[in-house]
Steps between C-alpha positions, in 0.01 A plus 500: 500500500432142403412256775636148478237257618536142607640255255291238324753332272834331532632174630558399861715194510411242758841456654559847634278714286797595296446782248468399138574794279347549160561786258211745498257412226403739220186578698718703732631733233365652181626558153332757276649515149843412626492702822568289806376621836624361831295258703211646695424407860303178504421231750755266344787748486620451856351160578833331552611761753250360744581143405841554660328540837197281453468249782739209491390160621677423829747217463419176668734446788631166616187455705453131463664455841745247366628416844159366597493258209709263706280234657663346803257210481580424139742243382868592477493509119235772501679709761824472305322623187350796685836596645661470158225712344545780753875496446457531123256788544750679723757462222258635239485171311127515446462246220693238696308583816170464316591152385583404858171634640307326224668177602406573862139552395488143369584384854254732677221636283305646793764747615381853419846644562653280233243623247569855616872449442427364153280802427770739615766338285275487193418870546867592537558342159203673340284188479193671641236248396692219667555726800129578523414130486740424783391792717135407443570155639682651797215743569242223474693300758550798735218748422586716802855567380517861382839446336362245257211723393736794449731287286202372305394860433848582375504211255148572373596865445799394292266280297277807449215316672410812691167398651659188647801703616280756675303226673821335624644829627172580675506159667856563617388835643199343670733258675753773585378857459849646556648348185655793315608279211146370449354851495767604251428198283127569513562863408711401200236255381225761528721749318551256215126447487466880472307502827692799624284591798529145633875505436531824693309355794740207518804729483356722772480198730874455454558860611291435811722203586835644383484880470846523340465226241668651191359274230142560604536878466629451146208271424249736656641791303460316170150389595393852597623630164285242326208622712584861401531593867809705433523696825507177698740347250745787547495481879534121489791509257668774701485265798653228282774743395578571865540128562706448182661832402719332237221332304468629145175319429329666796602840367367406157158410639506809719562709191196352327282571803633856531437566134141388538470745787593771254846548652700471180827649623504280811419200284792571269731533799385159620569353156849648498566366848383156389753501217777620731429229754483221243785587267517170313130445436430552131132413521438757771643767271271385221206545737608852587560578135152380407345717769694806387416425138131488590543851643656609169836553670687330219837645604469352847362175363786463252754556776360211703463276196864562411603420857308174468671425170842548658406252772343245264575571133285207385171587670241524219270733693784751530576491128131542417465793739807678364378433148165664575664816627747515213207464262312780676806722448529415134820301543364225281834345410588415860138404570525243222810354664321469833183342361693258280681379811167448675352303210807278496476436874120472503382393153138482622498860629236659278559850637868487410419404141241777483736771626774368274260546210422856610870588522582338165219687327632826644832418329307430178612139511155398388559137405658423837224693677234295323670177605517611864138619504373180342680302768351725769150449356551124494613497863226735618246269338650195669498683832144628447615860542236678296618852575859422402380321186288797391781747560755297305251428221414869466866595463564216258206608282641854488840395370429182302 
């Protein structure tokens, strides 16, 4: 039985660690004189399954204490501005509120709470550098304020300035060692830095403070899988499943951990449950399909890919996955249809051009195959994918 180890490739997006799906590259399958074999278990095959449950940066709350921005000793104009700003925030009019607080700052440039309000409003609009600048000023004015350091950590993390983010979170914790959000933020930052042991330590502190904190069990489970501590990952994710029995992504991660324990049948049940719980999630079905495909269960994989296609007919990763299986079965005509669709949607997808060339050559449409393979070679070279380039070049040399 193959053992899936921790994943070393893939993309974790900053805002939520969303999964980014890519068709499996030719390195994950093999063609020998026209015979196509299904993908073999590799580190990359199920990477995105864990990305669904990788730690998510805790959202910054409205922690600037807007009420305290009012200065009873200030002039009436300033107080009116602060009241107006709070009212606009309550109405969700963040851009207008920001302009008001910026005007207030011109009247009182030594008020840390005004800078904190500006930082909050910039962050809510995704302007993280401006938010960091404002929160830094607030923290400099009130260095003992844990809220400001936490907010500064959040903005630095969103800027991918992870060392600075970690330092800010640690300062927030030093000032208030019961801050669950700061421990979570620190754990996420360490996870993104691939410092998994340190991430786990931060998440464990959350459990000590809030034993039933759902998100931290999800994060711990993903981290333990990266550390290849599968027994602990299973027990942790089972706890998460108890807290959130209707979460498909928890079941997906649990399935990965169970599989790595060698419990294939239990893992497959977890995957099925994940799909049942999250009926409209096409990407989740792609993840399950990729895992099943890596186990050479092409029938099961195709079923999930087709479910994903019904949910989102335009998802390129689904078309590529179905095309691979059709090609492995010798259904080259339909495989060509799938891979042509992918190349139209993703013209820079070298793998799709390569597989299209393979399918066309199987149909003895040599001229078209040569065109597709040449394009694949060109793209592989641009993308510095030596293995893909060599594979495509070898096939091109055979038929040209």
